[in-house]
Amino acid sequence: MNRKMISYILGMVCRAEGLLLLLPCLASLYFREHEGYHYLLTAGIALFISLILARKKPDNTMIFLREGCIATALSWIVMSLIGCLPFVMTGEITNFVDALFETISGFTTTGGSILSDVEALSKTSLLWRSFTHWIGGMGVLVFVLAVVPLSGGSNINLMRAESPGPSVGKLVPKLSDTAKILYFIYFLMTIAEMIFLAIGHMPAFDNICISFGTAGTGGFAILNTGLATYTPYQQWVVTIFMILFGVNFNFYHFLLIRRFKKAFMMSEVRTYFIVIILSGLVIAINTYNTAEGVSATIRNSFFTVGSIITTTGYSTVDFNLWPSLSKVILVFLMFSGACAGSTGGGIKISRLRILTKSVFREVNKYYHPRSVKKIKEDGEVLDEETVRSVGVYMCTFAVIFAISLFIVSFEGRSFETNFTAVAACINNIGPGLSDVGPTGNFGSFSIPSKIVLMIDMLAGRLELYPLILLLNPSVYIDRAGEVRAHFRKRRRLHKQDR
Amino acid sequence: MKIASKNPLNIIIVGCGNVGTTLVAELSKEGNNVTVIDRDEEAVSTITGTYDVMGFHGNGASYGLLKEAGIDDTDLFIAVTESDEMNLLCCTVAGRIKECSTIARVRDPEYSRELNYLQERLGLTMIINPEFETASEMLKILSMPAALEVNTFFKGFAEIVKIKVEPKSLLDGITILDFSKKTKGAVLFAAIERDDTVSIARGDFRFREGDIVSFVAPRRGTKERLKLLGLPDDTIHDCLIVGGSESAFYLAKSLSASGIKVTIIEKDEKRCNELSSLLPDCIIINADGSDENILREEGLLSTDAFVPQTGMDEENIILTLHAKRFSEAKVVTKINRAFFSDVVKSLDLGSVIFPRIITSEAIVAYARARRASKDSNIESLYHLYGGRVEAIEFLIRNESRITNVPLKDLRLDNGVLIALIERDGDYIFPGGNDCLLVNDSVMIVTTNFGYGDILDILDEE
């Protein structure tokens, strides 16, 4: 285990966060708020930690998949621990666990809040909350890979651990260039959304926060009413951009390098759009009432579908009051999630496609027991390893879900609340149904439940395994063996000297 | 790493074998954008997991796959799969899609006679034949048995020779400065390896037994310098080769052409028949070369040179160790795979040849020259001391900051030595008052990496 390299990567992540924390500092200067000092102090702490951890680049920079996963999981935990400090220091969230929940919810782009009155927060804190979505959406390690020259090919293992999807590849030969392209697309689309919202006369501060939340598919709103009070134009802009950020970023890369045919042939993206259109229409018909009018119904229906399938979690209406058919569709969309390689969470459309195909293959085996059939995606044969890992991913997902549901159930709330609370966290959505619906929040849960939900959020964002790996005792016990080996070597050198 | 900062090349490499992997390592280390293609998915994923490159699996000669892999932006296309025909086909297809430099590996001796024709007709930039290159490296060492390694520059007219300081020899315990005074500066030392660290030679360095020292000499003067260093300058009269590989064939052919008696021991009868018809002057023995008694019977104890060339690296190493123990022969070992290099190094095998490194040196030199400015040209490049020292030959094409300035006024990077200048057929060991002129060829030896242009050796901080 290359501990020095893990600590170096953690240090780099702290450094990145320290620099990113300067954005809310600038905002506080502009709004003349005192909270800025706390953010500045936190930035200082982050940079200090990075100085300790990344003092010197280790000689051996080789990391394997396990180091990549552990470094990623630890990075996200450390990042959240640092990121929640300002909330505690400013006293805006008094309880440490609550502050941590809010920050993890931000970084994992969940968007589920423990606050009942977000408008009471300072502008600085509101901006930081939304900015955590933007940082977490594309992933902070991808950011580190883009700006820090970590040479060596083994760093693909960092990206594998952080980027969502069944198989992670590069867009261009060099990892740092791939990371730069991803951030370039991300940045460009965020700016585009800001421009479109500005055209619709959204106030600048709301514009920035909402755009950050959309880009990372996060979902922290800055008004207690969610997005309900914004104009229809603004809501449509947010709807479209939510859906666009849920598309696999490979699609945009293909567009950028002008390989349009390849882009539009991506079956995952096609399925994604078909699912959105179908669910949007069914919900619109199901929720139609004459009082609201056709256009508002369609708008609310597509906004909600886009918000849930991309796991953003913004709301314009209280969908908790919708008929149960619509709610069931929404629960399905919660689990399906967006495309692999996007900023969205959930199980991912591509995994579901592969699973469906393997189910058909299995059925076919009953007719022709000796048949050989390979599963294809986009005209390419998937290797059995990917198919197998998708199956195992689903099982792991179900097990974690079941355990979390069991623990949360001790709260004594309704089944709908418990089920959708866990679903909303593990799929990084934010709002669920019933008590945790769009008008509710997670504030009233007990501390053990909150801890379980925090773990679920991280597990969901990092695609389960990096976090589970941390529970593996050999990650820590291994240390004893290294110490023994160290002393053996010293004894030997000592003997040689004599 | 000076070159890493400017114009990286887009390179496609087809084939992820020994040579392919070495090329990926070297070329991606220098900051190029490398894409690999191989039929074997496992091999591709191993390489993309280890190096910062992109991988595709499939047929490297397929138009669709090449398009996918980005042939349209490619500067350099290299085909090093197992099959010669496949390599030629890949390069031909790639060259038709995009005007890029193409390099193919072709090993079959039947093609080797027609390489120029193939290269010209198929529009290839370079054809490399690692087996042939390996054999010529071996030949250089065998013709100078006192040396561990010999690399040639200036089209064969100058050499860097690596030797080991033996206990109680002339060099043991003397400083470079004192030695130079004694011999009136006839020998120019380039680099020294001691205790796993390599440094560029400096006047106050004191030699010790076990040091691996390299010196530079014009070709005609090498033997006389060996004498000055107190080393034997005898030549070999017979040579025993185990294993009838392609490189064994090339080696045997050139050895017997210069009148040396060659014996080849080969296990496979069919191959023996082939070799016997190709090499009428050599003795071909059909037997297992890893059998001690056979080796003794064929004169291992009395032979001047012994070259194990079986396909198995482990077997070659064992044979070398055996020969070192029981005979006085000069032994040259060939090691194909990059494995356990530290252990292999500690074994004291004497002269070792790595075919994959020989191949990659030529291609890395070419890639660097492509990236460099037009002030100078890399003519040849060698990795010495296990890749820790580079020796590069530049041809100076234009006037620049470095020309017409006395060397003592140039601020050179640390770890750079201007070793030899070739001017109109003369070889100059440069002193402080010499200048570099246009059309000079310059050989530099350095512990820094990535020099692509003669201007890079200046310290520009």
Coordinates of C-alpha atoms in Angstrom, one line a residue, chain B:
Chain B
M1 CA 12.6 17.2 -19.1
K2 CA 12.9 20.0 -21.6
I3 CA 11.2 18.4 -24.5
A4 CA 8.1 17.4 -22.6
S5 CA 6.9 21.1 -22.7
K6 CA 6.8 21.5 -26.4
N7 CA 4.8 20.1 -29.3
P8 CA 3.9 16.6 -28.1
L9 CA 3.4 14.1 -31.0
N10 CA 0.3 12.1 -31.5
I11 CA 1.5 8.5 -31.8
I12 CA -0.3 5.3 -32.5
I13 CA 1.5 2.0 -31.6
V14 CA 0.1 -1.3 -32.8
G15 CA 1.2 -4.3 -30.8
C16 CA 1.8 -4.5 -27.1
G17 CA 4.6 -7.0 -26.9
N18 CA 8.0 -6.4 -25.3
V19 CA 9.0 -3.8 -27.8
G20 CA 5.6 -2.1 -27.9
T21 CA 5.5 -1.8 -24.1
T22 CA 9.0 -0.3 -24.0
L23 CA 8.1 2.2 -26.7
V24 CA 4.9 3.1 -24.8
A25 CA 6.9 3.7 -21.6
E26 CA 9.6 5.8 -23.3
L27 CA 7.4 7.8 -25.6
S28 CA 4.7 8.6 -23.0
K29 CA 7.4 9.5 -20.5
E30 CA 8.5 12.2 -22.9
G31 CA 5.1 13.7 -22.9
N32 CA 3.7 12.4 -26.2
N33 CA 0.0 11.5 -26.7
V34 CA 0.2 7.8 -27.2
T35 CA -2.6 5.5 -28.3
V36 CA -2.1 1.7 -28.4
I37 CA -3.9 -0.9 -30.4
D38 CA -3.7 -4.7 -29.9
R39 CA -5.8 -7.7 -30.6
D40 CA -5.5 -8.9 -27.1
E41 CA -7.8 -7.0 -24.8
E42 CA -5.9 -8.1 -21.7
A43 CA -2.7 -6.7 -23.0
V44 CA -4.3 -3.4 -23.8
S45 CA -5.9 -3.0 -20.4
T46 CA -2.6 -3.9 -18.6
I47 CA -0.9 -1.1 -20.6
T48 CA -3.5 1.5 -20.1
G49 CA -3.5 0.7 -16.4
T50 CA 0.2 1.3 -16.1
Y51 CA 1.0 4.1 -18.5
D52 CA -0.9 7.3 -19.3
V53 CA -2.1 6.2 -22.7
M54 CA -5.3 5.4 -24.4
G55 CA -6.0 1.8 -25.6
F56 CA -8.2 0.1 -28.3
H57 CA -8.4 -3.6 -28.9
G58 CA -8.9 -4.9 -32.4
N59 CA -7.2 -5.1 -35.7
G60 CA -4.6 -2.4 -36.2
A61 CA -4.9 -2.6 -40.0
S62 CA -8.7 -1.9 -40.0
Y63 CA -9.7 1.4 -41.4
G64 CA -12.6 1.8 -39.0
L65 CA -10.5 1.2 -35.9
L66 CA -7.7 3.5 -37.0
K67 CA -10.3 6.2 -37.6
E68 CA -11.6 5.6 -34.1
A69 CA -8.1 5.7 -32.6
G70 CA -7.6 9.1 -34.2
I71 CA -5.4 8.4 -37.2
D72 CA -6.5 11.7 -38.7
D73 CA -4.4 13.6 -36.1
T74 CA -1.5 11.2 -35.9
D75 CA 2.1 12.3 -36.5
L76 CA 3.8 8.9 -36.0
F77 CA 2.5 5.4 -36.6
I78 CA 4.5 2.4 -35.3
A79 CA 3.6 -1.2 -36.0
V80 CA 5.4 -3.8 -33.8
T81 CA 3.1 -6.8 -33.7
E82 CA 4.4 -10.3 -33.9
S83 CA 3.9 -10.6 -37.6
D84 CA 6.0 -8.8 -40.3
E85 CA 3.2 -8.9 -42.8
M86 CA 0.8 -7.4 -40.3
N87 CA 3.2 -4.6 -39.5
L88 CA 3.7 -3.8 -43.2
L89 CA 0.0 -3.9 -43.8
C90 CA -0.8 -1.6 -40.8
C91 CA 1.7 0.9 -41.9
T92 CA 0.5 0.9 -45.5
V93 CA -3.1 1.4 -44.5
A94 CA -2.2 4.1 -42.0
G95 CA 0.0 5.9 -44.5
R96 CA -2.9 5.9 -47.1
I97 CA -5.4 7.4 -44.6
K98 CA -3.1 10.1 -43.3
E99 CA 0.3 11.5 -44.4
C100 CA 2.1 10.4 -41.3
S101 CA 5.5 8.9 -40.5
T102 CA 5.2 5.2 -40.4
I103 CA 7.6 2.7 -38.7
A104 CA 7.4 -1.0 -39.1
R105 CA 9.2 -3.9 -37.5
V106 CA 10.3 -6.5 -40.0
R107 CA 12.4 -9.4 -38.7
D108 CA 12.3 -12.1 -41.3
P109 CA 15.8 -12.5 -43.0
E110 CA 14.0 -13.1 -46.3
Y111 CA 12.7 -9.6 -46.2
S112 CA 15.8 -8.1 -44.8
R113 CA 17.5 -8.2 -48.1
E114 CA 14.7 -6.2 -49.6
L115 CA 14.2 -3.7 -46.9
N116 CA 15.1 -0.7 -49.1
Y117 CA 12.7 -1.7 -51.8
L118 CA 9.9 -2.3 -49.3
Q119 CA 10.5 0.9 -47.5
E120 CA 10.5 3.0 -50.7
R121 CA 7.6 1.2 -52.4
L122 CA 5.3 1.1 -49.4
G123 CA 6.2 4.7 -48.3
L124 CA 7.6 3.8 -44.9
T125 CA 9.7 6.2 -42.9
M126 CA 11.7 3.5 -41.2
I127 CA 11.9 -0.2 -41.0
I128 CA 13.5 -1.6 -37.9
N129 CA 14.9 -5.1 -37.5
P130 CA 15.6 -5.6 -33.9
E131 CA 17.2 -9.0 -34.5
F132 CA 19.7 -7.6 -36.9
E133 CA 20.4 -4.6 -34.6
T134 CA 20.9 -7.0 -31.7
A135 CA 23.3 -9.0 -33.7
S136 CA 25.3 -5.9 -34.7
E137 CA 25.5 -4.8 -31.1
M138 CA 26.8 -8.2 -30.1
L139 CA 29.3 -8.1 -32.9
K140 CA 30.7 -4.7 -31.7
I141 CA 31.2 -6.2 -28.2
L142 CA 32.7 -9.4 -29.5
S143 CA 35.2 -7.5 -31.6
M144 CA 36.4 -5.8 -28.4
P145 CA 36.2 -8.4 -25.7
A146 CA 37.6 -6.1 -23.0
A147 CA 34.5 -3.8 -23.3
L148 CA 31.2 -4.4 -21.5
E149 CA 29.3 -2.3 -24.1
V150 CA 30.1 -0.4 -27.2
N151 CA 27.9 2.2 -28.9
T152 CA 28.9 3.8 -32.1
F153 CA 28.5 7.4 -33.3
F154 CA 29.3 9.5 -36.3
K155 CA 28.2 6.7 -38.6
G156 CA 30.5 4.2 -36.9
F157 CA 33.6 6.4 -36.8
A158 CA 33.5 7.0 -33.0
E159 CA 32.6 4.9 -30.1
I160 CA 31.6 5.0 -26.5
V161 CA 33.1 2.1 -24.7
K162 CA 32.1 0.9 -21.3
I163 CA 34.6 -1.0 -19.1
K164 CA 34.8 -2.2 -15.6
V165 CA 37.7 -1.2 -13.3
E166 CA 39.3 -4.4 -12.1
P167 CA 41.1 -4.5 -8.8
K168 CA 44.8 -3.7 -9.1
S169 CA 44.4 -2.4 -12.6
L170 CA 45.9 0.8 -13.9
L171 CA 42.8 2.8 -13.1
D172 CA 42.2 1.5 -9.6
G173 CA 42.8 4.4 -7.1
I174 CA 43.8 7.1 -9.5
T175 CA 41.9 10.4 -10.2
I176 CA 40.8 11.3 -13.7
L177 CA 43.0 14.4 -13.7
D178 CA 46.1 12.4 -12.8
F179 CA 45.4 9.7 -15.4
S180 CA 44.9 12.4 -18.0
K181 CA 48.3 13.9 -17.1
K182 CA 49.9 10.5 -17.3
T183 CA 48.5 9.8 -20.8
K184 CA 48.5 13.4 -22.1
G185 CA 44.7 13.6 -22.3
A186 CA 44.4 10.7 -24.8
V187 CA 41.4 9.2 -23.0
L188 CA 38.1 11.2 -22.5
F189 CA 36.0 9.7 -19.8
A190 CA 32.2 10.2 -20.1
A191 CA 30.4 8.7 -17.2
I192 CA 31.0 6.5 -14.2
E193 CA 28.6 4.2 -12.3
R194 CA 29.3 3.4 -8.7
D195 CA 26.9 1.9 -6.1
D196 CA 23.9 2.3 -8.4
T197 CA 24.4 6.0 -9.0
V198 CA 25.7 7.3 -12.3
S199 CA 27.5 10.6 -12.7
I200 CA 29.2 12.5 -15.5
A201 CA 33.0 12.4 -15.3
R202 CA 34.8 15.2 -13.5
G203 CA 38.5 15.8 -13.0
D204 CA 38.6 15.1 -9.3
F205 CA 36.9 11.8 -9.5
R206 CA 39.0 8.9 -8.1
F207 CA 38.4 5.5 -9.6
R208 CA 37.8 2.5 -7.4
E209 CA 37.5 -1.2 -8.2
G210 CA 34.1 -2.2 -9.4
D211 CA 33.3 1.2 -11.1
I212 CA 31.8 1.0 -14.5
V213 CA 33.5 3.6 -16.6
S214 CA 32.8 4.7 -20.1
F215 CA 35.1 6.6 -22.4
V216 CA 34.9 8.1 -25.8
A217 CA 37.2 7.4 -28.7
P218 CA 37.4 7.7 -32.5
R219 CA 37.1 4.2 -33.9
R220 CA 40.7 3.8 -35.1
G221 CA 42.0 4.8 -31.7
T222 CA 39.9 2.5 -29.4
K223 CA 42.4 -0.4 -29.3
E224 CA 45.3 1.8 -28.4
R225 CA 43.3 3.4 -25.6
L226 CA 42.4 0.0 -24.2
K227 CA 46.1 -0.6 -24.0
L228 CA 46.7 2.7 -22.2
L229 CA 44.0 1.6 -19.7
G230 CA 45.9 -1.7 -19.2
L231 CA 43.2 -3.8 -20.8
P232 CA 43.8 -6.6 -23.3
D233 CA 43.1 -5.8 -26.9
D234 CA 43.0 -9.3 -28.3
T235 CA 40.3 -10.5 -30.7
I236 CA 38.2 -13.7 -30.7
H237 CA 38.8 -16.6 -33.0
D238 CA 35.8 -18.8 -32.3
C239 CA 32.4 -18.3 -30.9
L240 CA 29.8 -20.7 -29.4
I241 CA 26.1 -19.7 -29.8
V242 CA 23.3 -21.5 -28.0
G243 CA 19.9 -21.2 -29.7
G244 CA 19.2 -20.6 -33.4
S245 CA 17.1 -17.5 -33.3
E246 CA 17.0 -14.9 -36.0
S247 CA 19.6 -12.7 -34.2
A248 CA 21.8 -15.8 -33.8
F249 CA 21.6 -16.2 -37.6
Y250 CA 22.6 -12.6 -38.3
L251 CA 25.4 -12.8 -35.7
A252 CA 26.8 -16.0 -37.1
K253 CA 26.7 -14.7 -40.6
S254 CA 28.7 -11.6 -39.9
L255 CA 31.1 -13.5 -37.6
S256 CA 31.9 -16.2 -40.1
A257 CA 32.2 -13.5 -42.8
S258 CA 35.2 -12.2 -40.9
G259 CA 36.7 -15.6 -40.5
I260 CA 35.6 -16.5 -37.0
K261 CA 34.7 -20.1 -36.4
V262 CA 31.1 -20.2 -35.2
T263 CA 29.2 -23.1 -33.6
I264 CA 25.5 -23.0 -33.1
I265 CA 23.6 -25.4 -30.8
E266 CA 19.9 -25.6 -31.6
K267 CA 17.3 -28.0 -30.2
D268 CA 14.9 -28.0 -33.1
E269 CA 15.9 -30.2 -36.0
K270 CA 14.0 -28.3 -38.6
R271 CA 15.6 -25.0 -37.6
C272 CA 19.0 -26.8 -37.7
N273 CA 18.4 -27.8 -41.3
E274 CA 17.4 -24.3 -42.2
L275 CA 20.4 -22.8 -40.5
S276 CA 22.8 -25.3 -42.1
S277 CA 21.6 -24.4 -45.6
L278 CA 21.8 -20.6 -44.8
L279 CA 25.2 -20.8 -43.0
P280 CA 27.3 -23.3 -44.8
D281 CA 30.5 -22.2 -43.0
C282 CA 29.2 -22.7 -39.5
I283 CA 28.9 -25.8 -37.4
I284 CA 25.3 -26.5 -36.5
I285 CA 24.7 -28.9 -33.6
N286 CA 21.3 -30.4 -33.1
A287 CA 21.2 -30.7 -29.3
D288 CA 19.9 -29.2 -26.2
G289 CA 22.2 -26.3 -25.4
S290 CA 21.2 -26.2 -21.7
D291 CA 22.9 -29.6 -21.2
E292 CA 26.2 -29.2 -19.4
N293 CA 27.9 -32.1 -21.2
I294 CA 26.9 -30.9 -24.6
L295 CA 28.4 -27.5 -23.9
R296 CA 31.6 -29.1 -22.7
E297 CA 31.7 -31.4 -25.7
E298 CA 31.3 -28.4 -28.0
G299 CA 34.2 -26.6 -26.3
L300 CA 32.7 -24.2 -23.9
L301 CA 35.9 -24.4 -21.8
S302 CA 38.2 -23.4 -24.6
T303 CA 36.0 -21.1 -26.7
D304 CA 36.9 -17.3 -26.9
A305 CA 33.3 -16.2 -26.9
F306 CA 30.0 -17.6 -25.7
V307 CA 26.6 -16.2 -26.7
P308 CA 23.4 -17.7 -25.2
Q309 CA 20.5 -16.7 -27.5
T310 CA 17.6 -19.0 -26.5
G311 CA 14.1 -17.6 -26.5
M312 CA 14.0 -17.9 -22.7
D313 CA 15.7 -15.1 -20.7
E314 CA 16.0 -17.3 -17.6
E315 CA 17.8 -19.9 -19.6
N316 CA 20.2 -17.3 -21.1
I317 CA 21.0 -16.0 -17.6
I318 CA 21.7 -19.4 -16.2
L319 CA 23.9 -20.3 -19.2
T320 CA 25.8 -17.1 -18.7
L321 CA 26.4 -17.7 -15.1
H322 CA 27.6 -21.2 -15.9
A323 CA 30.0 -20.0 -18.6
K324 CA 31.4 -17.3 -16.3
R325 CA 32.1 -19.9 -13.7
F326 CA 33.7 -22.6 -15.9
S327 CA 35.3 -20.8 -18.8
E328 CA 37.3 -17.7 -19.6
A329 CA 35.2 -16.9 -22.7
K330 CA 33.7 -13.4 -23.4
V331 CA 30.0 -13.8 -22.7
V332 CA 27.2 -11.7 -24.2
T333 CA 23.7 -12.2 -22.8
K334 CA 20.5 -11.3 -24.6
I335 CA 17.5 -10.4 -22.4
N336 CA 14.2 -9.8 -24.0
R337 CA 11.8 -9.1 -21.3
A338 CA 11.9 -6.2 -18.9
F339 CA 11.7 -8.2 -15.7
F340 CA 13.4 -8.0 -12.3
S341 CA 15.9 -5.6 -13.6
D342 CA 17.5 -5.0 -10.2
V343 CA 18.1 -8.7 -9.7
V344 CA 19.5 -9.2 -13.2
K345 CA 21.8 -6.2 -12.6
S346 CA 23.2 -7.6 -9.4
L347 CA 24.1 -10.9 -11.1
D348 CA 27.3 -9.6 -12.7
L349 CA 26.5 -11.0 -16.1
G350 CA 29.0 -8.8 -17.9
S351 CA 27.8 -7.6 -21.3
V352 CA 24.0 -7.7 -21.6
I353 CA 22.0 -6.8 -24.7
F354 CA 18.4 -5.7 -24.5
P355 CA 16.8 -5.9 -28.0
R356 CA 13.7 -4.0 -26.9
I357 CA 15.9 -1.0 -25.8
I358 CA 17.9 -1.0 -29.0
T359 CA 14.7 -0.8 -30.9
S360 CA 13.1 1.9 -28.8
E361 CA 16.3 4.1 -28.9
A362 CA 16.1 4.5 -32.6
I363 CA 12.4 5.4 -32.5
V364 CA 12.7 7.7 -29.5
A365 CA 15.6 9.5 -31.3
Y366 CA 13.3 9.9 -34.3
A367 CA 10.4 11.2 -32.3
R368 CA 12.6 13.7 -30.5
A369 CA 14.0 14.9 -33.7
R370 CA 10.5 15.5 -35.1
R371 CA 9.6 17.6 -32.1
A372 CA 12.8 19.7 -32.0
S373 CA 13.3 23.0 -33.7
K374 CA 15.2 23.1 -37.0
D375 CA 18.4 24.4 -35.6
S376 CA 19.9 21.0 -35.1
N377 CA 19.2 17.3 -35.8
I378 CA 19.4 14.3 -33.6
E379 CA 21.5 11.8 -35.6
S380 CA 21.6 9.1 -33.0
L381 CA 20.7 8.4 -29.4
Y382 CA 21.7 5.8 -26.9
H383 CA 20.6 4.9 -23.5
L384 CA 23.6 3.9 -21.4
Y385 CA 23.7 2.5 -17.9
G386 CA 20.2 1.0 -17.9
G387 CA 18.6 4.2 -19.3
R388 CA 20.1 6.6 -16.7
V389 CA 22.6 8.2 -19.1
E390 CA 21.8 9.4 -22.6
A391 CA 24.4 9.9 -25.3
I392 CA 23.1 12.0 -28.2
E393 CA 24.7 13.0 -31.4
F394 CA 23.5 16.3 -32.8
L395 CA 24.2 17.8 -36.2
I396 CA 24.3 21.6 -36.0
R397 CA 22.4 23.1 -38.9
N398 CA 22.1 26.8 -38.2
E399 CA 23.9 29.6 -36.4
S400 CA 22.5 30.0 -32.9
R401 CA 23.4 31.1 -29.4
I402 CA 25.6 28.1 -29.0
T403 CA 27.7 28.4 -32.1
N404 CA 31.0 30.4 -32.4
V405 CA 31.2 30.8 -28.7
P406 CA 34.2 29.3 -26.8
L407 CA 32.9 26.4 -24.8
K408 CA 34.3 27.8 -21.5
D409 CA 31.9 30.8 -22.0
L410 CA 28.8 28.6 -22.4
R411 CA 26.7 28.0 -19.4
L412 CA 25.8 24.3 -19.7
D413 CA 23.2 22.4 -17.6
N414 CA 24.5 20.4 -14.8
G415 CA 25.2 16.8 -15.8
V416 CA 26.1 17.6 -19.4
L417 CA 29.4 16.8 -21.1
I418 CA 30.3 17.7 -24.7
A419 CA 32.3 14.6 -25.4
L420 CA 33.4 14.8 -29.0
I421 CA 33.1 17.1 -32.0
E422 CA 33.4 15.9 -35.6
R423 CA 34.5 18.5 -38.1
D424 CA 35.3 17.7 -41.7
G425 CA 36.3 14.2 -40.8
D426 CA 38.5 15.2 -37.9
Y427 CA 37.6 14.3 -34.3
I428 CA 38.2 16.9 -31.6
F429 CA 38.2 16.3 -27.9
P430 CA 36.8 19.7 -27.0
G431 CA 38.7 22.0 -24.7
G432 CA 37.6 25.3 -23.2
N433 CA 38.7 27.4 -26.2
D434 CA 37.0 25.3 -28.9
C435 CA 33.8 26.6 -30.5
L436 CA 30.9 24.8 -32.1
L437 CA 30.5 25.6 -35.7
V438 CA 27.7 25.1 -38.2
N439 CA 27.9 21.6 -39.8
D440 CA 29.7 20.2 -36.8
S441 CA 28.4 17.0 -35.4
V442 CA 28.6 17.0 -31.6
M443 CA 28.3 14.1 -29.2
I444 CA 27.0 14.9 -25.7
V445 CA 26.7 12.7 -22.7
T446 CA 24.2 13.6 -20.1
T447 CA 22.3 12.4 -17.0
N448 CA 19.4 14.7 -17.9
F449 CA 16.6 13.4 -20.2
G450 CA 14.6 14.7 -23.1
Y451 CA 17.1 16.8 -25.0
G452 CA 15.8 17.2 -28.5
D453 CA 17.9 20.1 -29.7
I454 CA 21.5 21.2 -29.1
L455 CA 20.2 24.4 -27.5
D456 CA 18.6 22.4 -24.8
I457 CA 21.9 21.7 -23.2
L458 CA 22.3 25.4 -22.2
D459 CA 21.4 26.3 -18.6
E460 CA 18.7 28.9 -19.2
E461 CA 17.6 29.8 -15.7

